[in-house]
Amino acid sequence: MARMNSTPTNQSTFPAPALDDRPATADAADMSSLTPNEYLPETTYLNTASYGLPSARALAAVRATDTNWAAGRGGPAAMDHLVPDMRAGFARLLTGANPDDIALGSGVAGLIAPVATALPPGAEVLLAEGEFSSVSMPFVYRDDLVVRFAPLAELAAQVRPETALVAVSVVQSADGRVVDLAELRAATKANDTRLLVDATQAAGWLPLRFADADYWVCASFKWLIGARSVSFLAVAPELVTQLRPIGSSWYAAEDRWAELYHPIALPATARRYDATPDWLGVVAASAGLSLIEEITVDKIGAHNLELAEQFRDGLRALGYEPIPARSPIVCIPGTADLVDQLAEAEVIASARAGLVRFSFHLYNSTDDVERALSALRTA
């Protein structure tokens, strides 16, 4: 059913279902959006695993920057003063990290490159079957490495002394399954193996510890409600100089303004892997991090997981069998062809690996759960 564009998604406009038609969530806790003053989506948006929605504060900040730029009163680079705070904000999401451990880039694969290129020829890399390709491709297409794939549930057991590196997303993009990082970290340490973790589908709702991996990468445009052009790399301090800088830009210099025309040195911190930032993206990503920090990861995680569990209960009542996962990503096997029908009902999800994938975040509510179930009932 189409909705008027002026109607926010957290105010239901669907007619109340008949009593015997009510979704299984009717008796569940009524959960409102955590951000009623920041978001007024016009659809039932359940697609954060593809792209998070920008907050009102992010939109206002980007517009103000653009306005100043258009007026000739300072381009986006004038917002470079936000970078240290943004770096520190991401570090706070990795308990135990500090800003010197964080490098900035535009995408996850580019930030994995210093790790991938530092591996010696013949090194073995272990990846999860079905891993998101931005994690696997930097290794798969380096043809002098030995790349193995293993089922996610067996990844820790598949680590062996000759394994140089394990690379994995802590929350899987395709189906929302969550890696047991404690088990995997114990296995990599026992075999003197490095561990690279992609937190793109986790940071912002799942508590993370810096010590649980040697390297972390994370894009900001999903659960961090940031920008497509801003991603992060975190490196354990003792490993910073063991990686190989790729395409170092002026922004990565020890003293970037003094070395603008005469390069001298890279810093001894993770900042040596910085790419020149997209400052409009920095503005948006900084706003997203500030909102997440205000609400807190713990509160967001509890909210997201509760909505996802309500949705799974409702799906089972409709006869669907969602993939089991303690995750805000909910997937139904064999239903990818339903995505277009759901979109016609203004329920926005995505198709991945033959699944329809729903994802719940801080701007979602119980109303969104019920609308999605209503749309599936008639699909």
mmCIF file of C-alpha atoms in Angstrom:
data_model
loop_
_atom_site.group_PDB
_atom_site.id
_atom_site.type_symbol
_atom_site.label_atom_id
_atom_site.label_comp_id
_atom_site.label_asym_id
_atom_site.label_seq_id
_atom_site.Cartn_x
_atom_site.Cartn_y
_atom_site.Cartn_z
ATOM 1 C CA MET A 1 0.000 0.000 0.000
ATOM 2 C CA ALA A 2 1.447 3.359 -0.965
ATOM 3 C CA ARG A 3 2.017 5.931 1.740
ATOM 4 C CA MET A 4 1.914 9.702 1.552
ATOM 5 C CA ASN A 5 5.424 11.136 1.311
ATOM 6 C CA SER A 6 4.900 13.313 4.351
ATOM 7 C CA THR A 7 4.220 10.342 6.623
ATOM 8 C CA PRO A 8 7.154 9.093 8.707
ATOM 9 C CA THR A 9 7.649 5.359 8.760
ATOM 10 C CA ASN A 10 7.352 5.114 12.545
ATOM 11 C CA GLN A 11 3.678 6.132 12.355
ATOM 12 C CA SER A 12 1.697 3.235 10.915
ATOM 13 C CA THR A 13 -0.703 4.039 8.081
ATOM 14 C CA PHE A 14 -1.552 0.426 7.301
ATOM 15 C CA PRO A 15 -5.071 -0.514 8.383
ATOM 16 C CA ALA A 16 -5.154 -2.591 11.549
ATOM 17 C CA PRO A 17 -5.279 -6.297 10.642
ATOM 18 C CA ALA A 18 -8.224 -8.392 11.645
ATOM 19 C CA LEU A 19 -7.781 -9.983 15.063
ATOM 20 C CA ASP A 20 -7.049 -13.455 13.681
ATOM 21 C CA ASP A 21 -4.698 -11.930 11.115
ATOM 22 C CA ARG A 22 -2.459 -10.034 13.511
ATOM 23 C CA PRO A 23 1.263 -10.756 13.212
ATOM 24 C CA ALA A 24 2.986 -12.745 15.932
ATOM 25 C CA THR A 25 4.606 -9.510 17.107
ATOM 26 C CA ALA A 26 1.331 -8.089 18.376
ATOM 27 C CA ASP A 27 2.026 -9.218 21.940
ATOM 28 C CA ALA A 28 5.740 -8.346 21.807
ATOM 29 C CA ALA A 29 7.195 -5.253 23.414
ATOM 30 C CA ASP A 30 6.328 -2.126 21.440
ATOM 31 C CA MET A 31 9.677 -0.652 20.506
ATOM 32 C CA SER A 32 9.922 2.853 19.088
ATOM 33 C CA SER A 33 12.725 4.314 17.006
ATOM 34 C CA LEU A 34 15.708 5.400 19.100
ATOM 35 C CA THR A 35 16.049 8.527 16.956
ATOM 36 C CA PRO A 36 12.638 10.170 16.422
ATOM 37 C CA ASN A 37 14.207 13.624 15.991
ATOM 38 C CA GLU A 38 16.857 12.477 13.518
ATOM 39 C CA TYR A 39 14.924 10.291 11.071
ATOM 40 C CA LEU A 40 11.589 10.477 9.285
ATOM 41 C CA PRO A 41 11.857 7.869 6.509
ATOM 42 C CA GLU A 42 8.929 7.581 4.116
ATOM 43 C CA THR A 43 9.327 3.831 3.661
ATOM 44 C CA THR A 44 9.756 0.817 5.879
ATOM 45 C CA TYR A 45 13.521 0.891 5.509
ATOM 46 C CA LEU A 46 15.075 -2.434 6.473
ATOM 47 C CA ASN A 47 18.226 -2.225 4.383
ATOM 48 C CA THR A 48 20.962 -0.829 6.630
ATOM 49 C CA ALA A 49 23.126 -3.841 5.764
ATOM 50 C CA SER A 50 23.334 -2.278 2.289
ATOM 51 C CA TYR A 51 23.347 1.414 3.195
ATOM 52 C CA GLY A 52 22.495 3.305 6.379
ATOM 53 C CA LEU A 53 20.229 6.343 6.302
ATOM 54 C CA PRO A 54 21.766 9.792 6.905
ATOM 55 C CA SER A 55 20.675 11.545 10.086
ATOM 56 C CA ALA A 56 19.184 15.036 10.192
ATOM 57 C CA ARG A 57 22.360 16.331 11.810
ATOM 58 C CA ALA A 58 24.489 14.801 9.051
ATOM 59 C CA LEU A 59 22.345 16.327 6.317
ATOM 60 C CA ALA A 60 22.415 19.740 8.003
ATOM 61 C CA ALA A 61 26.183 19.634 8.431
ATOM 62 C CA VAL A 62 26.824 18.611 4.810
ATOM 63 C CA ARG A 63 24.435 21.291 3.525
ATOM 64 C CA ALA A 64 26.155 23.956 5.598
ATOM 65 C CA THR A 65 29.541 22.877 4.233
ATOM 66 C CA ASP A 66 28.238 22.923 0.665
ATOM 67 C CA THR A 67 26.685 26.353 1.194
ATOM 68 C CA ASN A 68 29.975 27.797 2.429
ATOM 69 C CA TRP A 69 31.795 26.139 -0.453
ATOM 70 C CA ALA A 70 29.381 27.551 -3.045
ATOM 71 C CA ALA A 71 29.759 31.012 -1.475
ATOM 72 C CA GLY A 72 33.534 30.803 -1.754
ATOM 73 C CA ARG A 73 33.900 30.958 2.016
ATOM 74 C CA GLY A 74 35.811 27.741 2.481
ATOM 75 C CA GLY A 75 35.823 24.477 0.605
ATOM 76 C CA PRO A 76 35.268 21.009 2.094
ATOM 77 C CA ALA A 77 38.954 20.859 3.090
ATOM 78 C CA ALA A 78 38.173 23.506 5.692
ATOM 79 C CA MET A 79 36.513 20.667 7.606
ATOM 80 C CA ASP A 80 39.802 18.818 8.056
ATOM 81 C CA HIS A 81 39.687 19.796 11.730
ATOM 82 C CA LEU A 82 36.994 17.108 12.133
ATOM 83 C CA VAL A 83 39.391 14.292 11.183
ATOM 84 C CA PRO A 84 41.149 13.874 14.571
ATOM 85 C CA ASP A 85 37.844 13.665 16.417
ATOM 86 C CA MET A 86 36.436 11.239 13.840
ATOM 87 C CA ARG A 87 39.536 9.065 14.147
ATOM 88 C CA ALA A 88 39.137 9.111 17.930
ATOM 89 C CA GLY A 89 35.422 8.366 17.637
ATOM 90 C CA PHE A 90 36.061 5.192 15.698
ATOM 91 C CA ALA A 91 38.827 4.213 18.120
ATOM 92 C CA ARG A 92 36.297 4.382 20.968
ATOM 93 C CA LEU A 93 34.195 1.757 19.168
ATOM 94 C CA LEU A 94 37.156 -0.630 19.476
ATOM 95 C CA THR A 95 37.713 -0.918 23.197
ATOM 96 C CA GLY A 96 41.428 -0.614 23.868
ATOM 97 C CA ALA A 97 42.293 1.304 20.684
ATOM 98 C CA ASN A 98 43.492 4.907 20.505
ATOM 99 C CA PRO A 99 43.500 7.414 17.629
ATOM 100 C CA ASP A 100 47.094 6.604 16.635
ATOM 101 C CA ASP A 101 45.937 3.065 15.821
ATOM 102 C CA ILE A 102 43.463 4.278 13.175
ATOM 103 C CA ALA A 103 44.048 5.025 9.481
ATOM 104 C CA LEU A 104 41.513 6.520 7.070
ATOM 105 C CA GLY A 105 40.593 5.385 3.589
ATOM 106 C CA SER A 106 37.712 5.370 1.148
ATOM 107 C CA GLY A 107 36.936 1.650 1.035
ATOM 108 C CA VAL A 108 37.643 -1.593 2.849
ATOM 109 C CA ALA A 109 39.526 -3.355 0.038
ATOM 110 C CA GLY A 110 41.972 -0.474 -0.331
ATOM 111 C CA LEU A 111 42.682 -0.570 3.394
ATOM 112 C CA ILE A 112 43.272 -4.329 3.276
ATOM 113 C CA ALA A 113 45.874 -3.801 0.539
ATOM 114 C CA PRO A 114 48.775 -2.937 2.917
ATOM 115 C CA VAL A 115 48.089 -6.210 4.755
ATOM 116 C CA ALA A 116 47.764 -8.292 1.582
ATOM 117 C CA THR A 117 50.881 -6.925 -0.099
ATOM 118 C CA ALA A 118 53.027 -7.422 3.018
ATOM 119 C CA LEU A 119 52.497 -11.195 2.922
ATOM 120 C CA PRO A 120 55.444 -13.116 1.469
ATOM 121 C CA PRO A 121 54.972 -15.271 -1.654
ATOM 122 C CA GLY A 122 53.530 -18.658 -0.789
ATOM 123 C CA ALA A 123 51.854 -17.445 2.414
ATOM 124 C CA GLU A 124 48.602 -19.193 3.293
ATOM 125 C CA VAL A 125 45.443 -17.122 3.815
ATOM 126 C CA LEU A 126 42.297 -18.665 5.290
ATOM 127 C CA LEU A 127 38.907 -17.187 4.347
ATOM 128 C CA ALA A 128 35.305 -18.087 5.128
ATOM 129 C CA GLU A 129 33.168 -19.607 2.407
ATOM 130 C CA GLY A 130 30.747 -16.959 1.154
ATOM 131 C CA GLU A 131 32.853 -14.120 2.550
ATOM 132 C CA PHE A 132 32.124 -10.644 1.177
ATOM 133 C CA SER A 133 34.351 -10.146 -1.840
ATOM 134 C CA SER A 134 35.987 -6.908 -0.655
ATOM 135 C CA VAL A 135 37.587 -9.033 2.057
ATOM 136 C CA SER A 136 38.523 -11.997 -0.115
ATOM 137 C CA MET A 137 39.534 -10.379 -3.427
ATOM 138 C CA PRO A 138 42.738 -8.660 -2.220
ATOM 139 C CA PHE A 139 44.056 -12.157 -1.454
ATOM 140 C CA VAL A 140 42.375 -14.260 -4.151
ATOM 141 C CA TYR A 141 43.793 -12.141 -6.958
ATOM 142 C CA ARG A 142 47.316 -12.095 -5.615
ATOM 143 C CA ASP A 143 48.330 -15.208 -7.495
ATOM 144 C CA ASP A 144 51.411 -16.040 -5.428
ATOM 145 C CA LEU A 145 49.453 -16.724 -2.233
ATOM 146 C CA VAL A 146 47.864 -19.978 -1.088
ATOM 147 C CA VAL A 147 44.213 -19.172 -0.394
ATOM 148 C CA ARG A 148 41.951 -21.649 1.405
ATOM 149 C CA PHE A 149 38.232 -21.376 2.114
ATOM 150 C CA ALA A 150 36.424 -23.084 4.987
ATOM 151 C CA PRO A 151 32.846 -23.055 6.290
ATOM 152 C CA LEU A 152 32.346 -20.225 8.757
ATOM 153 C CA ALA A 153 31.517 -22.573 11.633
ATOM 154 C CA GLU A 154 34.775 -24.482 11.016
ATOM 155 C CA LEU A 155 37.050 -21.493 10.521
ATOM 156 C CA ALA A 156 38.769 -21.673 13.912
ATOM 157 C CA ALA A 157 39.340 -25.429 13.568
ATOM 158 C CA GLN A 158 40.869 -24.920 10.118
ATOM 159 C CA VAL A 159 43.661 -22.615 11.359
ATOM 160 C CA ARG A 160 47.002 -24.424 11.218
ATOM 161 C CA PRO A 161 50.661 -23.507 11.859
ATOM 162 C CA GLU A 162 51.289 -22.717 8.183
ATOM 163 C CA THR A 163 48.328 -20.275 8.070
ATOM 164 C CA ALA A 164 49.809 -16.782 7.881
ATOM 165 C CA LEU A 165 46.523 -14.862 8.032
ATOM 166 C CA VAL A 166 42.828 -15.372 8.624
ATOM 167 C CA ALA A 167 40.517 -12.707 7.166
ATOM 168 C CA VAL A 168 36.824 -12.659 8.046
ATOM 169 C CA SER A 169 33.825 -10.390 8.572
ATOM 170 C CA VAL A 170 32.708 -10.619 12.183
ATOM 171 C CA VAL A 171 29.105 -10.398 10.943
ATOM 172 C CA GLN A 172 28.560 -11.999 7.554
ATOM 173 C CA SER A 173 27.092 -9.774 4.872
ATOM 174 C CA ALA A 174 25.163 -12.524 3.095
ATOM 175 C CA ASP A 175 23.193 -13.920 6.016
ATOM 176 C CA GLY A 176 24.017 -12.081 9.266
ATOM 177 C CA ARG A 177 25.796 -14.952 11.018
ATOM 178 C CA VAL A 178 28.212 -13.798 13.735
ATOM 179 C CA VAL A 179 31.723 -15.196 14.131
ATOM 180 C CA ASP A 180 32.855 -16.432 17.533
ATOM 181 C CA LEU A 181 35.791 -14.021 17.720
ATOM 182 C CA ALA A 182 37.038 -15.359 21.046
ATOM 183 C CA GLU A 183 37.338 -18.876 19.634
ATOM 184 C CA LEU A 184 38.920 -17.652 16.396
ATOM 185 C CA ARG A 185 41.366 -15.383 18.220
ATOM 186 C CA ALA A 186 42.463 -18.260 20.460
ATOM 187 C CA ALA A 187 43.068 -20.434 17.396
ATOM 188 C CA THR A 188 45.097 -17.777 15.571
ATOM 189 C CA LYS A 189 47.230 -17.049 18.626
ATOM 190 C CA ALA A 190 47.883 -20.749 19.186
ATOM 191 C CA ASN A 191 49.191 -21.011 15.614
ATOM 192 C CA ASP A 192 51.034 -17.675 15.504
ATOM 193 C CA THR A 193 48.600 -16.547 12.796
ATOM 194 C CA ARG A 194 47.535 -12.954 12.139
ATOM 195 C CA LEU A 195 43.821 -12.120 12.178
ATOM 196 C CA LEU A 196 42.117 -9.470 10.044
ATOM 197 C CA VAL A 197 38.490 -8.661 10.889
ATOM 198 C CA ASP A 198 36.030 -6.642 8.835
ATOM 199 C CA ALA A 199 33.612 -4.904 11.227
ATOM 200 C CA THR A 200 31.505 -3.199 8.540
ATOM 201 C CA GLN A 201 28.341 -5.150 9.460
ATOM 202 C CA ALA A 202 29.055 -4.976 13.214
ATOM 203 C CA ALA A 203 30.492 -1.638 14.337
ATOM 204 C CA GLY A 204 27.738 0.566 15.682
ATOM 205 C CA TRP A 205 25.619 -2.170 17.260
ATOM 206 C CA LEU A 206 28.051 -4.903 18.426
ATOM 207 C CA PRO A 207 30.649 -4.200 21.162
ATOM 208 C CA LEU A 208 34.155 -4.813 19.797
ATOM 209 C CA ARG A 209 37.598 -5.167 21.411
ATOM 210 C CA PHE A 210 40.751 -4.008 19.657
ATOM 211 C CA ALA A 211 42.738 -6.942 21.083
ATOM 212 C CA ASP A 212 40.461 -9.484 19.381
ATOM 213 C CA ALA A 213 42.255 -9.006 16.040
ATOM 214 C CA ASP A 214 45.562 -7.761 14.671
ATOM 215 C CA TYR A 215 43.912 -5.688 11.961
ATOM 216 C CA TRP A 216 40.414 -4.234 11.687
ATOM 217 C CA VAL A 217 38.713 -2.661 8.673
ATOM 218 C CA CYS A 218 35.318 -0.984 8.615
ATOM 219 C CA ALA A 219 33.259 1.042 6.155
ATOM 220 C CA SER A 220 31.204 3.801 7.745
ATOM 221 C CA PHE A 221 28.176 3.916 5.430
ATOM 222 C CA LYS A 222 26.193 1.044 6.913
ATOM 223 C CA TRP A 223 25.661 0.661 10.674
ATOM 224 C CA LEU A 224 27.846 3.711 11.417
ATOM 225 C CA ILE A 225 25.360 5.796 9.369
ATOM 226 C CA GLY A 226 28.281 7.667 7.837
ATOM 227 C CA ALA A 227 29.466 8.052 4.242
ATOM 228 C CA ARG A 228 30.347 5.755 1.364
ATOM 229 C CA SER A 229 33.701 7.512 1.030
ATOM 230 C CA VAL A 230 34.958 7.004 4.608
ATOM 231 C CA SER A 231 36.412 3.750 5.937
ATOM 232 C CA PHE A 232 38.770 2.858 8.765
ATOM 233 C CA LEU A 233 41.787 0.610 9.295
ATOM 234 C CA ALA A 234 42.975 -0.224 12.816
ATOM 235 C CA VAL A 235 46.382 -1.830 13.293
ATOM 236 C CA ALA A 236 47.998 -3.225 16.430
ATOM 237 C CA PRO A 237 50.862 -0.818 17.250
ATOM 238 C CA GLU A 238 53.575 -3.469 17.117
ATOM 239 C CA LEU A 239 52.509 -4.393 13.560
ATOM 240 C CA VAL A 240 52.204 -0.933 12.033
ATOM 241 C CA THR A 241 55.605 -0.879 10.353
ATOM 242 C CA GLN A 242 55.320 -4.501 9.174
ATOM 243 C CA LEU A 243 52.672 -3.654 6.589
ATOM 244 C CA ARG A 244 53.446 -2.179 3.171
ATOM 245 C CA PRO A 245 52.115 1.299 2.295
ATOM 246 C CA ILE A 246 50.401 1.348 -1.098
ATOM 247 C CA GLY A 247 50.066 4.584 -3.073
ATOM 248 C CA SER A 248 50.950 6.828 -0.141
ATOM 249 C CA SER A 249 49.455 10.293 -0.581
ATOM 250 C CA TRP A 250 50.491 13.679 0.793
ATOM 251 C CA TYR A 251 47.995 13.189 3.594
ATOM 252 C CA ALA A 252 49.988 10.258 5.017
ATOM 253 C CA ALA A 253 53.214 12.246 5.537
ATOM 254 C CA GLU A 254 54.683 12.725 9.007
ATOM 255 C CA ASP A 255 54.273 16.504 8.624
ATOM 256 C CA ARG A 256 51.946 16.765 5.662
ATOM 257 C CA TRP A 257 52.145 20.520 5.101
ATOM 258 C CA ALA A 258 55.930 20.748 5.528
ATOM 259 C CA GLU A 259 56.384 17.777 3.187
ATOM 260 C CA LEU A 260 53.897 18.875 0.539
ATOM 261 C CA TYR A 261 56.603 19.151 -2.132
ATOM 262 C CA HIS A 262 59.502 17.380 -0.417
ATOM 263 C CA PRO A 263 58.511 14.001 1.087
ATOM 264 C CA ILE A 264 60.644 13.014 4.047
ATOM 265 C CA ALA A 265 59.003 10.365 6.216
ATOM 266 C CA LEU A 266 55.871 8.466 7.068
ATOM 267 C CA PRO A 267 54.723 8.511 10.704
ATOM 268 C CA ALA A 268 55.328 5.497 12.933
ATOM 269 C CA THR A 269 51.601 5.229 13.646
ATOM 270 C CA ALA A 270 48.746 3.793 11.588
ATOM 271 C CA ARG A 271 48.316 7.238 10.057
ATOM 272 C CA ARG A 272 51.026 6.229 7.564
ATOM 273 C CA TYR A 273 48.252 4.324 5.744
ATOM 274 C CA ASP A 274 45.918 7.342 5.438
ATOM 275 C CA ALA A 275 44.414 8.254 2.097
ATOM 276 C CA THR A 276 43.403 11.852 1.415
ATOM 277 C CA PRO A 277 39.883 12.045 2.857
ATOM 278 C CA ASP A 278 36.707 13.126 1.161
ATOM 279 C CA TRP A 279 35.887 15.925 3.591
ATOM 280 C CA LEU A 280 32.173 15.971 2.810
ATOM 281 C CA GLY A 281 32.218 12.298 3.769
ATOM 282 C CA VAL A 282 34.123 13.198 6.929
ATOM 283 C CA VAL A 283 31.374 15.673 7.828
ATOM 284 C CA ALA A 284 28.687 13.001 7.413
ATOM 285 C CA ALA A 285 30.671 10.230 9.114
ATOM 286 C CA SER A 286 31.496 12.468 12.073
ATOM 287 C CA ALA A 287 27.809 13.212 12.553
ATOM 288 C CA GLY A 288 26.971 9.510 12.425
ATOM 289 C CA LEU A 289 29.597 8.596 14.994
ATOM 290 C CA SER A 290 28.400 11.350 17.313
ATOM 291 C CA LEU A 291 24.838 10.030 17.199
ATOM 292 C CA ILE A 292 25.907 6.446 17.873
ATOM 293 C CA GLU A 293 28.062 7.556 20.798
ATOM 294 C CA GLU A 294 25.185 9.558 22.302
ATOM 295 C CA ILE A 295 22.790 6.605 22.180
ATOM 296 C CA THR A 296 25.540 4.013 22.967
ATOM 297 C CA VAL A 297 26.396 0.801 21.164
ATOM 298 C CA ASP A 298 24.885 -1.297 23.953
ATOM 299 C CA LYS A 299 21.493 0.381 23.671
ATOM 300 C CA ILE A 300 21.513 0.260 19.887
ATOM 301 C CA GLY A 301 22.511 -3.401 19.884
ATOM 302 C CA ALA A 302 19.755 -4.374 22.316
ATOM 303 C CA HIS A 303 17.201 -2.421 20.266
ATOM 304 C CA ASN A 304 18.279 -3.920 16.947
ATOM 305 C CA LEU A 305 18.432 -7.481 18.229
ATOM 306 C CA GLU A 306 15.018 -7.276 19.873
ATOM 307 C CA LEU A 307 13.389 -6.025 16.668
ATOM 308 C CA ALA A 308 15.129 -8.737 14.659
ATOM 309 C CA GLU A 309 13.936 -11.412 17.095
ATOM 310 C CA GLN A 310 10.370 -10.103 16.911
ATOM 311 C CA PHE A 311 10.632 -10.323 13.139
ATOM 312 C CA ARG A 312 12.000 -13.882 13.223
ATOM 313 C CA ASP A 313 9.108 -14.935 15.461
ATOM 314 C CA GLY A 314 6.661 -13.379 13.024
ATOM 315 C CA LEU A 315 8.329 -15.064 10.061
ATOM 316 C CA ARG A 316 8.050 -18.472 11.694
ATOM 317 C CA ALA A 317 4.354 -17.835 12.330
ATOM 318 C CA LEU A 318 3.989 -17.180 8.589
ATOM 319 C CA GLY A 319 5.735 -20.457 7.750
ATOM 320 C CA TYR A 320 9.169 -19.067 6.872
ATOM 321 C CA GLU A 321 12.423 -20.417 8.330
ATOM 322 C CA PRO A 322 14.907 -17.550 8.770
ATOM 323 C CA ILE A 323 18.591 -18.347 9.090
ATOM 324 C CA PRO A 324 19.443 -18.629 12.809
ATOM 325 C CA ALA A 325 21.678 -15.776 13.976
ATOM 326 C CA ARG A 326 21.968 -13.469 16.964
ATOM 327 C CA SER A 327 22.113 -10.516 14.616
ATOM 328 C CA PRO A 328 19.990 -7.571 13.411
ATOM 329 C CA ILE A 329 20.331 -9.048 9.915
ATOM 330 C CA VAL A 330 17.474 -11.447 9.176
ATOM 331 C CA CYS A 331 17.553 -13.618 6.048
ATOM 332 C CA ILE A 332 15.025 -15.974 4.487
ATOM 333 C CA PRO A 333 16.480 -18.622 2.150
ATOM 334 C CA GLY A 334 15.103 -19.014 -1.366
ATOM 335 C CA THR A 335 13.083 -15.800 -1.362
ATOM 336 C CA ALA A 336 15.273 -13.266 -3.167
ATOM 337 C CA ASP A 337 12.598 -12.861 -5.839
ATOM 338 C CA LEU A 338 10.318 -11.217 -3.256
ATOM 339 C CA VAL A 339 12.449 -8.062 -3.006
ATOM 340 C CA ASP A 340 10.658 -6.242 -5.827
ATOM 341 C CA GLN A 341 7.227 -7.097 -4.438
ATOM 342 C CA LEU A 342 8.277 -5.844 -1.019
ATOM 343 C CA ALA A 343 9.537 -2.618 -2.572
ATOM 344 C CA GLU A 344 6.124 -2.100 -4.193
ATOM 345 C CA ALA A 345 4.707 -2.227 -0.664
ATOM 346 C CA GLU A 346 7.418 0.291 0.363
ATOM 347 C CA VAL A 347 9.287 -2.286 2.426
ATOM 348 C CA ILE A 348 12.931 -1.860 1.465
ATOM 349 C CA ALA A 349 15.127 -4.957 1.820
ATOM 350 C CA SER A 350 17.807 -6.511 -0.394
ATOM 351 C CA ALA A 351 18.531 -9.742 -2.239
ATOM 352 C CA ARG A 352 21.785 -11.506 -1.390
ATOM 353 C CA ALA A 353 22.959 -15.026 -2.280
ATOM 354 C CA GLY A 354 19.433 -16.243 -3.023
ATOM 355 C CA LEU A 355 18.078 -14.759 0.223
ATOM 356 C CA VAL A 356 15.944 -11.783 1.017
ATOM 357 C CA ARG A 357 17.872 -9.825 3.637
ATOM 358 C CA PHE A 358 16.261 -7.499 6.177
ATOM 359 C CA SER A 359 18.263 -5.419 8.633
ATOM 360 C CA PHE A 360 17.092 -3.466 11.677
ATOM 361 C CA HIS A 361 18.807 -0.386 13.081
ATOM 362 C CA LEU A 362 18.277 2.483 15.498
ATOM 363 C CA TYR A 363 15.671 4.244 13.322
ATOM 364 C CA ASN A 364 13.445 1.163 13.087
ATOM 365 C CA SER A 365 10.508 0.270 15.311
ATOM 366 C CA THR A 366 7.968 -2.464 15.990
ATOM 367 C CA ASP A 367 5.755 -0.795 13.382
ATOM 368 C CA ASP A 368 8.403 -1.627 10.780
ATOM 369 C CA VAL A 369 8.390 -5.272 11.881
ATOM 370 C CA GLU A 370 4.622 -5.427 11.470
ATOM 371 C CA ARG A 371 4.630 -3.685 8.090
ATOM 372 C CA ALA A 372 7.250 -6.082 6.745
ATOM 373 C CA LEU A 373 5.283 -9.102 7.973
ATOM 374 C CA SER A 374 2.081 -7.710 6.461
ATOM 375 C CA ALA A 375 3.846 -7.270 3.127
ATOM 376 C CA LEU A 376 5.212 -10.824 3.234
ATOM 377 C CA ARG A 377 1.790 -12.198 4.074
ATOM 378 C CA THR A 378 0.424 -10.885 0.781
ATOM 379 C CA ALA A 379 3.557 -11.401 -1.345
#
